[in-house]
Tab-separated table of C-alpha atoms and ligand atoms in Angstrom:
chain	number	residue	atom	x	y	z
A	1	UNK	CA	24.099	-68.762	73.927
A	2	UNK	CA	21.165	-66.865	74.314
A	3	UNK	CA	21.568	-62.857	73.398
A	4	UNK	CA	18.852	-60.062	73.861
A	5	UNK	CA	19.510	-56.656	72.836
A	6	UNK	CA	16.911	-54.192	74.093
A	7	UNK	CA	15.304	-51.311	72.073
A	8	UNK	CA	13.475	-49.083	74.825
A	9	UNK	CA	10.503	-47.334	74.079
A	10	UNK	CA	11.686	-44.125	73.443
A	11	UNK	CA	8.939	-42.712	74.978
A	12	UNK	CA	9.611	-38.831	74.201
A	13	UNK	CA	8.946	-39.564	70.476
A	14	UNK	CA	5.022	-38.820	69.229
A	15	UNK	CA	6.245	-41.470	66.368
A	16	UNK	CA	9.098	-44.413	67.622
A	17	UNK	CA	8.739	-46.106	64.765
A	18	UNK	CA	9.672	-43.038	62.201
A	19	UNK	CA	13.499	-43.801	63.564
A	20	UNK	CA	14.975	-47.123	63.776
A	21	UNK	CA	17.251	-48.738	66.361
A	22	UNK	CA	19.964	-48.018	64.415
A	23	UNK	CA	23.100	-49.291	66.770
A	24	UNK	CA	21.041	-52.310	68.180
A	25	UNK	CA	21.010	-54.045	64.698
A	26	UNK	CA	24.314	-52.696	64.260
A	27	UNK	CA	25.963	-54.025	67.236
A	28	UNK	CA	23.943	-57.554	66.984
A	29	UNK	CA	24.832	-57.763	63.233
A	30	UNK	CA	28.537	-57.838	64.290
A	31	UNK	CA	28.230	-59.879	67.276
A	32	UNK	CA	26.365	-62.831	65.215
A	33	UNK	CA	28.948	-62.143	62.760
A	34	UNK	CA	31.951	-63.192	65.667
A	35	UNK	CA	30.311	-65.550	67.380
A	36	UNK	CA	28.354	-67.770	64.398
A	37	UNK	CA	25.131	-68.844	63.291
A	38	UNK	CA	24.435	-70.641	65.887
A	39	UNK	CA	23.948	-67.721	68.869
A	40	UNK	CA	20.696	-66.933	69.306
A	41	UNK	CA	19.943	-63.339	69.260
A	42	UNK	CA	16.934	-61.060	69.458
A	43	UNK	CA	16.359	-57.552	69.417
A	44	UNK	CA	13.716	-57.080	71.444
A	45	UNK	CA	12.066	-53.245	70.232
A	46	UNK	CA	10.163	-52.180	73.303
A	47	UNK	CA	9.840	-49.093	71.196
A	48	UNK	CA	5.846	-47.559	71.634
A	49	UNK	CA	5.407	-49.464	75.052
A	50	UNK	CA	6.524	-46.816	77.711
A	51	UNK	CA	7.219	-47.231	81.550
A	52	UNK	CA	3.608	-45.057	81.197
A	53	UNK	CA	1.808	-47.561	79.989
A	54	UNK	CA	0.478	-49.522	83.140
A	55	UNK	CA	0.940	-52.561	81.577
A	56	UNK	CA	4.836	-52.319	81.439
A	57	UNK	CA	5.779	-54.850	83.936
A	58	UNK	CA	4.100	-57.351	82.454
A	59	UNK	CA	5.243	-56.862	79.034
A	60	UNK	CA	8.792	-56.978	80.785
A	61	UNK	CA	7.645	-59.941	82.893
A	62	UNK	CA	6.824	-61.493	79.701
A	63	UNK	CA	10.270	-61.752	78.014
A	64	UNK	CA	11.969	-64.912	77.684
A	65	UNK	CA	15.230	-65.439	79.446
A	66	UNK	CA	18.637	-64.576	78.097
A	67	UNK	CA	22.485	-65.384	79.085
A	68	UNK	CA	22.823	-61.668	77.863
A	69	UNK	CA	21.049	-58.765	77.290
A	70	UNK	CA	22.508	-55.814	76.055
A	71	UNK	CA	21.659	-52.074	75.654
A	72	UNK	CA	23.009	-49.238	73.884
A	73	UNK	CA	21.754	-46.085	75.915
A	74	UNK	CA	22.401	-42.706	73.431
A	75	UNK	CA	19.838	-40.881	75.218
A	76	UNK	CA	19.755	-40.211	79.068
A	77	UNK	CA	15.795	-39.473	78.634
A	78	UNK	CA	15.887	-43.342	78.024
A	79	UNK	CA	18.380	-44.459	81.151
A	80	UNK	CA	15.638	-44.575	84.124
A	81	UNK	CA	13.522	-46.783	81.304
A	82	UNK	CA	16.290	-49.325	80.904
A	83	UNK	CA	17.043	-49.055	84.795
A	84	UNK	CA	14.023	-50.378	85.720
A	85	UNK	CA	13.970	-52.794	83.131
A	86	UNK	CA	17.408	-54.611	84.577
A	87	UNK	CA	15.916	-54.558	87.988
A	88	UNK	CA	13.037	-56.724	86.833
A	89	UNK	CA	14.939	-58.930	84.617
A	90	UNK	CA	17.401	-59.419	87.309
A	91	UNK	CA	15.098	-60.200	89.580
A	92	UNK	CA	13.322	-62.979	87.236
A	93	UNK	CA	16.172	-63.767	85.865
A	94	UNK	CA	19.274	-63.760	88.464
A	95	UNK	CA	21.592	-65.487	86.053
A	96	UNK	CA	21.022	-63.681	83.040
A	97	UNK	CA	24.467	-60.639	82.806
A	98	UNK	CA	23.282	-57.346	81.835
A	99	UNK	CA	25.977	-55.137	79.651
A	100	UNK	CA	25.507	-51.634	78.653
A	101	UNK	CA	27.461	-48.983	76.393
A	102	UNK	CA	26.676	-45.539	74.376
A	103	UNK	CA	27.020	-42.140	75.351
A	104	UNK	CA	24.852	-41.759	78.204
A	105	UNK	CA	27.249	-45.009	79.748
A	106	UNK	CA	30.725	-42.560	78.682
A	107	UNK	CA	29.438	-39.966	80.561
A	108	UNK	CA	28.108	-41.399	83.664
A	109	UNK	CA	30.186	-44.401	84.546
A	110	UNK	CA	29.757	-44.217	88.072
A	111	UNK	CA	26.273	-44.558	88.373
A	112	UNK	CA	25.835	-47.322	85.361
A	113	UNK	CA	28.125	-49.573	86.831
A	114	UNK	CA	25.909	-49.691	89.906
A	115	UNK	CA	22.953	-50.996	87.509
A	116	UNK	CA	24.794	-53.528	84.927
A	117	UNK	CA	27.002	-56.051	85.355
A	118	UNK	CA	29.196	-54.533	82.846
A	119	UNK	CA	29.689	-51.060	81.339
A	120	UNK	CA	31.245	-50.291	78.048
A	121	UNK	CA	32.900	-47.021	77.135
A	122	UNK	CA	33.505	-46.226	73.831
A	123	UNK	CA	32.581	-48.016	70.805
A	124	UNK	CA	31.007	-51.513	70.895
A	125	UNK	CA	32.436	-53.482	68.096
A	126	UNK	CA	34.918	-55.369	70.158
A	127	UNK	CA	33.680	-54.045	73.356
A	128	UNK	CA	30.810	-56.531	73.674
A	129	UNK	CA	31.906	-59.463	72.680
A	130	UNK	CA	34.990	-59.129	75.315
A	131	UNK	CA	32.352	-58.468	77.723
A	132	UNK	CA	30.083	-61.318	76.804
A	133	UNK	CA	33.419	-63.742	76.932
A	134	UNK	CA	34.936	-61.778	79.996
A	135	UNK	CA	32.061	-61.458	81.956
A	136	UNK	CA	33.542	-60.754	85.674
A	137	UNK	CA	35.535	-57.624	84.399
A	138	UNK	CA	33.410	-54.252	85.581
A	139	UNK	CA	34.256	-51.660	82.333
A	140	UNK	CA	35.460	-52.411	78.935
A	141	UNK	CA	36.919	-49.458	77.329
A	142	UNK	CA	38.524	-48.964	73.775
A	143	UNK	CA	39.286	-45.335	72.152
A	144	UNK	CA	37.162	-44.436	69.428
A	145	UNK	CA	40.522	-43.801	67.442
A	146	UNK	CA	41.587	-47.734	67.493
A	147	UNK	CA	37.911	-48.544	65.917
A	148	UNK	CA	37.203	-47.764	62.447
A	149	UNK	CA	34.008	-47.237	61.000
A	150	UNK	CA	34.744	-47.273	57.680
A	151	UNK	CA	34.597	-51.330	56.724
A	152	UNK	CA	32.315	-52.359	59.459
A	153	UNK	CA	29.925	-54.430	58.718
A	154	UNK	CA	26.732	-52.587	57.652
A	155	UNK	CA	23.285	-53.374	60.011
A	156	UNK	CA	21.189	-56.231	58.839
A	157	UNK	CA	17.846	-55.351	59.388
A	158	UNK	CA	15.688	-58.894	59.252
A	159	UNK	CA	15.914	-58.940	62.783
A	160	UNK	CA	12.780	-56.306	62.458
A	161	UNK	CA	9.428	-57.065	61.134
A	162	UNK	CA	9.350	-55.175	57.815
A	163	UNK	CA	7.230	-52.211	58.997
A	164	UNK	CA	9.724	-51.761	62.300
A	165	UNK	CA	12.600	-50.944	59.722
A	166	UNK	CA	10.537	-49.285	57.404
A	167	UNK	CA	8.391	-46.176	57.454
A	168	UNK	CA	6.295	-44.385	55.371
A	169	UNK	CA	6.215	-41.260	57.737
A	170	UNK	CA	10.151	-40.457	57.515
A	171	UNK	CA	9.757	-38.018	54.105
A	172	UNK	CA	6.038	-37.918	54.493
A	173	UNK	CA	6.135	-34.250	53.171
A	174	UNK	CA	8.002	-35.336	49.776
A	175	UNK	CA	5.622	-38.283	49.175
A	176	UNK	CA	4.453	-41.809	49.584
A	177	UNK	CA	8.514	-43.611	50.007
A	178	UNK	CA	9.233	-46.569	51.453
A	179	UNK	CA	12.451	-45.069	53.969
A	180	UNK	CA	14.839	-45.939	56.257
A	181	UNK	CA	17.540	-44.379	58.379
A	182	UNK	CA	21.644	-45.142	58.067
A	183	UNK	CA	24.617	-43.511	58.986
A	184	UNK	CA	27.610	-42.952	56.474
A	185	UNK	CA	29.593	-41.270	59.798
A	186	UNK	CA	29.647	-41.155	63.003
A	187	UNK	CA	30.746	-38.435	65.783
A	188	UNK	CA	31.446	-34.657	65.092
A	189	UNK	CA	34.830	-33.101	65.446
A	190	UNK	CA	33.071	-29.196	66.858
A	191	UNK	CA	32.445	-28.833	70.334
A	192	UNK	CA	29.606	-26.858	71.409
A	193	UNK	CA	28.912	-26.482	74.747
A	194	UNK	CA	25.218	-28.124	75.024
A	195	UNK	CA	25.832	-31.386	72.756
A	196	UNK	CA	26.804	-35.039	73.741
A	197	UNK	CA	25.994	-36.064	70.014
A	198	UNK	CA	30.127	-35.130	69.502
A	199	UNK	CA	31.283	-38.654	70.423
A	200	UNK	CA	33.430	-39.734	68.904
A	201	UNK	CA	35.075	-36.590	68.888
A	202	UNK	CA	35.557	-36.931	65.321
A	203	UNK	CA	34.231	-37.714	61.627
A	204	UNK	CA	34.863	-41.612	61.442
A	205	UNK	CA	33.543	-42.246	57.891
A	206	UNK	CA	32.286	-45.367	56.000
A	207	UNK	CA	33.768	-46.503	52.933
A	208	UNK	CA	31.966	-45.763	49.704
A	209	UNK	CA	31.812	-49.346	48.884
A	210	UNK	CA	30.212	-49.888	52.166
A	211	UNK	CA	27.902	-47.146	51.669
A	212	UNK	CA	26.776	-48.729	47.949
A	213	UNK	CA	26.491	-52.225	49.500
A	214	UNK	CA	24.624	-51.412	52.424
A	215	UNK	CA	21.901	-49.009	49.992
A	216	UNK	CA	21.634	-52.123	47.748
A	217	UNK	CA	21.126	-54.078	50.262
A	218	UNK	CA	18.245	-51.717	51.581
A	219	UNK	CA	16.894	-51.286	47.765
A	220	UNK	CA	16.678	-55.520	47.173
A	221	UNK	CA	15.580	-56.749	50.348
A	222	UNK	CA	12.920	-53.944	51.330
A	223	UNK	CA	12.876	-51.612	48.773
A	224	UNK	CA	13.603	-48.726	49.520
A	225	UNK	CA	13.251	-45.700	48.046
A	226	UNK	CA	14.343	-42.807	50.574
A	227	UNK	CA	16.877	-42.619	53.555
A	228	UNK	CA	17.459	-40.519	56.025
A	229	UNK	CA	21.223	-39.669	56.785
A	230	UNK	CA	21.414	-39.249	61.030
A	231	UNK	CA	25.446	-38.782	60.481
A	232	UNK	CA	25.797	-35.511	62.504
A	233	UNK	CA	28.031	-34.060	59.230
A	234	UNK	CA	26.388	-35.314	55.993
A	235	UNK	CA	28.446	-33.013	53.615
A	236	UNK	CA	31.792	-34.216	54.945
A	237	UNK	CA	34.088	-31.263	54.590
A	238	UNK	CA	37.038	-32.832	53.752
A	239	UNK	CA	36.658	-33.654	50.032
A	240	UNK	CA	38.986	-36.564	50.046
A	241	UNK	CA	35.641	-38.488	51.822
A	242	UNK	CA	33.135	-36.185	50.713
A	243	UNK	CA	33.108	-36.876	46.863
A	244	UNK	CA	33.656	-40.558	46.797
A	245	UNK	CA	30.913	-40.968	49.514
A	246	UNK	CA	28.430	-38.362	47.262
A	247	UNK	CA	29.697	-40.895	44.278
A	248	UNK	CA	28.152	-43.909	45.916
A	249	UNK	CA	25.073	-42.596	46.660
A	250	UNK	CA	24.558	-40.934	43.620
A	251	UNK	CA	25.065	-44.665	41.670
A	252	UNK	CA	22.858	-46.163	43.923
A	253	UNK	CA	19.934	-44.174	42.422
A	254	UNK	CA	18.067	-43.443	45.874
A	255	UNK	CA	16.761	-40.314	47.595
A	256	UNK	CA	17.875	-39.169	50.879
A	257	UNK	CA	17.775	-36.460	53.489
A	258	UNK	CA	20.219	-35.299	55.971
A	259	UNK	CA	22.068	-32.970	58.865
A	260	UNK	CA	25.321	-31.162	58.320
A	261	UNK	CA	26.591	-28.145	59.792
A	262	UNK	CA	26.221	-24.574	57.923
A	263	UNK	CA	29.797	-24.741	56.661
A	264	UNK	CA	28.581	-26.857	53.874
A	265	UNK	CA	29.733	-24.757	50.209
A	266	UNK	CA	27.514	-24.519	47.198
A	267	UNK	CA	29.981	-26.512	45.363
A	268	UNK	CA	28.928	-29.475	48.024
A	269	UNK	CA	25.705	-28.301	48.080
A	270	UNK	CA	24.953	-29.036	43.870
A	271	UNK	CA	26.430	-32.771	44.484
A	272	UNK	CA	24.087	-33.304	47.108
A	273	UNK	CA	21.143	-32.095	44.664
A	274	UNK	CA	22.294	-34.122	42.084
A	275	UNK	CA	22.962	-37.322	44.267
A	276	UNK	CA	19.185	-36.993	45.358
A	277	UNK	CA	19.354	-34.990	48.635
A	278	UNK	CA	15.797	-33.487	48.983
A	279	UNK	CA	16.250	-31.964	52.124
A	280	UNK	CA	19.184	-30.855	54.653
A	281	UNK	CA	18.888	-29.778	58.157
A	282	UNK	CA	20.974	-27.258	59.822
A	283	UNK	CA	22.142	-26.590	63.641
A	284	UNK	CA	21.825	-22.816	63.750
A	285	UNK	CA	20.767	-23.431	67.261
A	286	UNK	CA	20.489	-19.652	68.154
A	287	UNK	CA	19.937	-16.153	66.352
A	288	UNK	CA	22.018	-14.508	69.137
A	289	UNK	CA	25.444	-13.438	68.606
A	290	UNK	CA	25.898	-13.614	72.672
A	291	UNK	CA	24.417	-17.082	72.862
A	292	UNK	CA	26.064	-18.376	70.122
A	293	UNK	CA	29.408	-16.945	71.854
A	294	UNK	CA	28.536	-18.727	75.020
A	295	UNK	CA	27.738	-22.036	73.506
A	296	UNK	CA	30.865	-21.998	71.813
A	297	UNK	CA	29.587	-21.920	68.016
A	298	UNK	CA	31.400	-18.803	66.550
A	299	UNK	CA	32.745	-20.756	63.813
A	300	UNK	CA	29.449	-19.712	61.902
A	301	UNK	CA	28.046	-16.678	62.068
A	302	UNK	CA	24.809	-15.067	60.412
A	303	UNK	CA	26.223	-14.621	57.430
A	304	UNK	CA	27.644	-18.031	57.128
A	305	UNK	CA	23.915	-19.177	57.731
A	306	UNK	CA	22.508	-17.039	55.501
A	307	UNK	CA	25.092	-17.856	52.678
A	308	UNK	CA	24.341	-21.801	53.351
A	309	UNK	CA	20.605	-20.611	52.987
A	310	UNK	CA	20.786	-19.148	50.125
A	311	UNK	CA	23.369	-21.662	48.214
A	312	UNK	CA	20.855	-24.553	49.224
A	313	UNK	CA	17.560	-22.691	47.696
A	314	UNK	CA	19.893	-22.044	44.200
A	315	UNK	CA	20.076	-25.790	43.719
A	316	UNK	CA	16.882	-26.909	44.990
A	317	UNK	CA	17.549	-28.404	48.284
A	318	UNK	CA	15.190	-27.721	50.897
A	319	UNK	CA	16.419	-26.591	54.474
A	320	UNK	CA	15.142	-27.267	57.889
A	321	UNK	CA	16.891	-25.425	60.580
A	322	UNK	CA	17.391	-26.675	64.145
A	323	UNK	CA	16.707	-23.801	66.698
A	324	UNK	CA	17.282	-24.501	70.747
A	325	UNK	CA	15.396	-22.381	73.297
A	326	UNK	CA	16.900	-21.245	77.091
A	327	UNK	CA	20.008	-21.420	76.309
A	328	UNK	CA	22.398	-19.599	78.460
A	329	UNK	CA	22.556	-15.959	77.424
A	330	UNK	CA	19.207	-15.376	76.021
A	331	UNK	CA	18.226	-11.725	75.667
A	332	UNK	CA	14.444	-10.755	76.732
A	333	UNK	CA	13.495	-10.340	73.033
A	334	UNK	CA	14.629	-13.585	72.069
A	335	UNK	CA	11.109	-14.759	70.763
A	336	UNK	CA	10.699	-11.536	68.154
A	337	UNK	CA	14.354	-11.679	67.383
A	338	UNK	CA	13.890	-15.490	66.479
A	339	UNK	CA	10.607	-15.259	64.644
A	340	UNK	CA	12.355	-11.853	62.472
A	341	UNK	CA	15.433	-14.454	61.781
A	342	UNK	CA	12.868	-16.773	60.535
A	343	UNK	CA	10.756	-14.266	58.744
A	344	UNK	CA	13.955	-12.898	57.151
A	345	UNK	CA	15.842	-16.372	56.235
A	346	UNK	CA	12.911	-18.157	54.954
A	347	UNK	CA	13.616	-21.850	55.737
A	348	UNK	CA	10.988	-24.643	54.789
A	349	UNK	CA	11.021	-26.055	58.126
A	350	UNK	CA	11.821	-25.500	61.134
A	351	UNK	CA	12.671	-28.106	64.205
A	352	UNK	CA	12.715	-25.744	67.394
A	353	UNK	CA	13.883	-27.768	70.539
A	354	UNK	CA	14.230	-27.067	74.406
A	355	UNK	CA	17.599	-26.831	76.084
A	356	UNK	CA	18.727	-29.681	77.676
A	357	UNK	CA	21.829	-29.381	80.042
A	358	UNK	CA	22.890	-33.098	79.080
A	359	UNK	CA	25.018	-35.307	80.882
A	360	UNK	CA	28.389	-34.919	79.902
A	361	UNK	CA	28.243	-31.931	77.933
A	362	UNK	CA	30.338	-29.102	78.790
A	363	UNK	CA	27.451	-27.065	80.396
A	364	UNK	CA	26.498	-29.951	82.483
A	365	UNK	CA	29.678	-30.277	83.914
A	366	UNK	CA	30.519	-26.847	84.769
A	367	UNK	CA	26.895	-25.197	85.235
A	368	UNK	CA	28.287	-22.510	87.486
A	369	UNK	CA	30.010	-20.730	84.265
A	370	UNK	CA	26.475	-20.471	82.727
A	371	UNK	CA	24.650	-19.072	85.941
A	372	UNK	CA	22.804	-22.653	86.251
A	373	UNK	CA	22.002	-23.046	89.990
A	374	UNK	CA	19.747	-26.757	89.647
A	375	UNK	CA	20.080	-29.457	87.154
A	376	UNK	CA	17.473	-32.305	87.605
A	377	UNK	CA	19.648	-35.632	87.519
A	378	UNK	CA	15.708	-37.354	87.396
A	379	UNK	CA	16.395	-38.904	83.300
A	380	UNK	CA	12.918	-39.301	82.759
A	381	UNK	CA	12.290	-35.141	82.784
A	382	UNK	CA	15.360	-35.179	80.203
A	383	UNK	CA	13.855	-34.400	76.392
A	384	UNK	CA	14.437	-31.708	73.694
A	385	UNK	CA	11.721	-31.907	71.599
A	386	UNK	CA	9.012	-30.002	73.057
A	387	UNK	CA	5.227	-28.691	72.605
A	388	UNK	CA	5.561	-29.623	68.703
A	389	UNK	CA	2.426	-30.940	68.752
A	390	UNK	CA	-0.002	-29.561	71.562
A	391	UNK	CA	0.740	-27.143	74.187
A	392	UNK	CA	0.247	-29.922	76.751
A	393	UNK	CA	3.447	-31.643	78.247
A	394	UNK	CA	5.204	-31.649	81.167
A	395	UNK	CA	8.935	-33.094	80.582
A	396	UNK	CA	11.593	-30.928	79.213
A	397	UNK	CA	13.492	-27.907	80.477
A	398	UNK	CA	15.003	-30.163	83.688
A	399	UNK	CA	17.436	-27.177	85.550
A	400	UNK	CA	16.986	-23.876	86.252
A	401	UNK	CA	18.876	-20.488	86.238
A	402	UNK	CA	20.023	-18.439	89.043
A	403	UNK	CA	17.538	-14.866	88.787
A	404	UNK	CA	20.595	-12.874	88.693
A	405	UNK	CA	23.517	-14.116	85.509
A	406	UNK	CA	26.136	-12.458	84.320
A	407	UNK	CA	24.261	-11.674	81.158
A	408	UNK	CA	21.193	-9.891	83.551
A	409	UNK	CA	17.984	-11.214	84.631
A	410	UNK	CA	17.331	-14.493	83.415
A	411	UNK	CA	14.136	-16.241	82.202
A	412	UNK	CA	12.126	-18.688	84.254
A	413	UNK	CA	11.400	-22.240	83.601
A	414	UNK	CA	7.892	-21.432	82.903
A	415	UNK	CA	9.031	-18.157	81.064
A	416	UNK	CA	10.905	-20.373	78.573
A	417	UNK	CA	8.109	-22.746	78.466
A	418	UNK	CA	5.550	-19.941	76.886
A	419	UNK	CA	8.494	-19.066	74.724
A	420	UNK	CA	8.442	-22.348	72.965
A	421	UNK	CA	5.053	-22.731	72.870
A	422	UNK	CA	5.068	-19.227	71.386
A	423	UNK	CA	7.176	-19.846	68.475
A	424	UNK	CA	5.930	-23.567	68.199
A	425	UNK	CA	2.786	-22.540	67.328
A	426	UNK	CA	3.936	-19.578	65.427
A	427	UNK	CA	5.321	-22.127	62.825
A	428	UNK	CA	2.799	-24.461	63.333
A	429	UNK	CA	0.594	-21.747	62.019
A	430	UNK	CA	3.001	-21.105	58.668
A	431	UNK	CA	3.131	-25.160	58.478
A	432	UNK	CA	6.727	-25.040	59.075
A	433	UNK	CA	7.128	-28.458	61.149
A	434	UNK	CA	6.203	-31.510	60.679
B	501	SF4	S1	25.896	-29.661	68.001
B	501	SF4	FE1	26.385	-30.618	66.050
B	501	SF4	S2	28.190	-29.449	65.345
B	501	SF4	FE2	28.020	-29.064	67.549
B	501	SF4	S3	29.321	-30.617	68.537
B	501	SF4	FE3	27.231	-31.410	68.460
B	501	SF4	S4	27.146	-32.650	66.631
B	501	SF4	FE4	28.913	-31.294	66.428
């Protein structure tokens, strides 16, 4: 049996490679586990080599046949990508069974079963093999809850060329480390009204021994030095999983950086220091009270944020906070009051993003509550991180506002544009991104 699992090639990213394909080696790493040595599969990392690049049907042309190939779609910016990929696959290939699962599958089931032979919803550990073995069924769904994450097998990575799994860029501002990305959890329990990153809709943690084993692993093989945590919760908040996790990295000697929420205490805070956590980045998502009311994030408030602030500079921690602009509810002085929250909270870094009504999120489905009179269902204009770099890109920002919301006039799509650009290269200018 023949299996490809396809990377796309993440084409909103300036750098694909400083991220890794994190679920494809996962998911393949379990399927070779259940089906044997013997099954033949591939991950096949489109990842740099964009539906832009006019040489894209060719490099698709050029892939060898498969019984399988699989996909893992977390991102919808990535969906009309891997559309178009099936279609010519299918069309060299009309034998070859094309399965798909991840969050951008969950939340749009009607239109990915049109595409792909089969859909999964939910988690893929079982998932894909059922739908490799049962191949006429349409959707194979488990619950999150009957999945554990905790004694999974951890990702081999030798499916990758060394420099695909490891990069030099990932803590390029701490120094010259060989780093990789894991994830010690997975889902969020919160539910704020712009995210799809919430799924499962709860903190599934891995097992401290897993988490040792799978670092040792990383240390032996490629030897690394740094990781970066993508678990939406890094400081776990309940301490029954918190402290033996922070345990197990701490013995494994490595450094690492990380996202949590601003609930994290100081008491979690120090461990992290001490278990080598260089650098944590925080959701604040918005500096106004209103906003953060309507995006339903009142369980931390500015002085939470401030407190987590202030805790993380007392033991040496550096903070990056995560910022979203046009998001329903913005006052007119949004860019002033944002650059004053800045000025006042002194973060290292700061990662300011676009709002993007997602599919599946609570705002997408219900865009009436927030005044949103056009979302644009094209994928490929879906993408958060925007004008970073250069003033000069067109994706981003896909729906608009009505003129007239229940919180007053509301901001254009080009309005919000030279608001990001604005603060962009506001921080650009105090070297506050990277
Ligand atoms: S934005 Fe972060 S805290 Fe909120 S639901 Fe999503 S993952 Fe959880």
């Amino acid at each position: 049996m023949r299996i490809g699992f396809i990377v796309p090639s993440w084409h909103y990213f300036k750098d694909p490679f400083k991220l890794q394909p994190y679920w494809e080696l996962y998911y393949s790493s379990i399927l070779k586990k259940k089906l044997g040595e013997k099954t033949d599969i591939k991950i096949i990392d489109l990842r740099g080599k964009s539906k832009k690049n006019e040489k894209f049907n060719e490099i698709i042309n050029e892939l060898d046949e498969k019984d399988f190939y699989l996909y893992w779609i977390m991102k919808s910016g990535d969906a009309n990508e891997i559309y178009s990929i099936v279609d010519l696959l299918k069309k060299k290939f009309p034998r070859s069974k094309h399965i798909a699962g991840g969050t951008h599958v969950d939340m749009l089931q009607d239109e990915c079963k049109k595409v792909f032979d089969s859909i999964i919803v939910g988690p893929g550990e079982n998932s894909f093999l059922n739908a490799i073995q049962n191949g006429s069924e349409k959707k194979f769904l488990e619950s999150y809850s009957k999945v554990d994450f905790a004694d999974t097998p951890y990702p081999k990575r030798d499916w990758l060329p060394y420099n695909s799994v490891i990069s030099k860029n990932m803590f390029k501002q701490y120094g010259d480390y060989n780093a990789t990305m894991v994830y010690f959890s997975r889902g969020c329990f919160y539910r704020c009204a712009y995210c799809v990153y919430n799924v499962p809709n709860k903190l599934q943690a891995k097992s401290p021994k897993l988490i040792e084993d799978e670092i040792n692993y990383l240390k032996t093989n490629y030897d690394v030095q740094a990781i970066l945590l993508k678990d939406e919760i890094a400081l776990n908040p309940n301490k029954k999983i918190f402290f033996p996790q922070m345990e197990a990295i701490g013995n494994s000697n490595i450094l690492w950086r990380g996202q949590t929420t601003s609930i994290g205490t100081y008491e979690q805070l120090k461990l992290a220091k001490e278990t080598g956590c260089l650098e944590l980045s925080v959701g604040i998502e918005t500096v106004d009270d209103n906003v953060m009311k309507m995006i339903d994030k009142t369980w931390q408030s500015e002085k939470i944020i401030n407190q987590f602030i202030e805790n993380a500079k007392k033991v040496g921690i550096k903070i990056k906070i995560c910022l979203i602009l046009g998001l329903p509810g913005e006052p007119k002085n949004i860019v002033d009051k944002t650059i004053n929250f800045i000025e006042k909270q002194k973060p290292d870094y700061v990662s300011l993003s676009g709002f993007c009504p997602m599919p599946g999120s609570p705002i997408y489905q219900n865009p009436d509550k927030y005044d949103i009179e056009f979302i644009d269902k094209n994928w490929d204009k879906h993408a958060h991180l925007l004008f970073r770099f250069s003033n000069n890109e067109s994706v981003g920002l896909p729906f608009r506002y009505k003129k007239q919301t229940h919180w007053g006039n509301s901001f254009s799509r080009e309005e919000i544009i030279l608001n990001i650009q604005h603060i962009q290269r506001w921080l650009s200018s105090k070297s506050m991104v990277y």
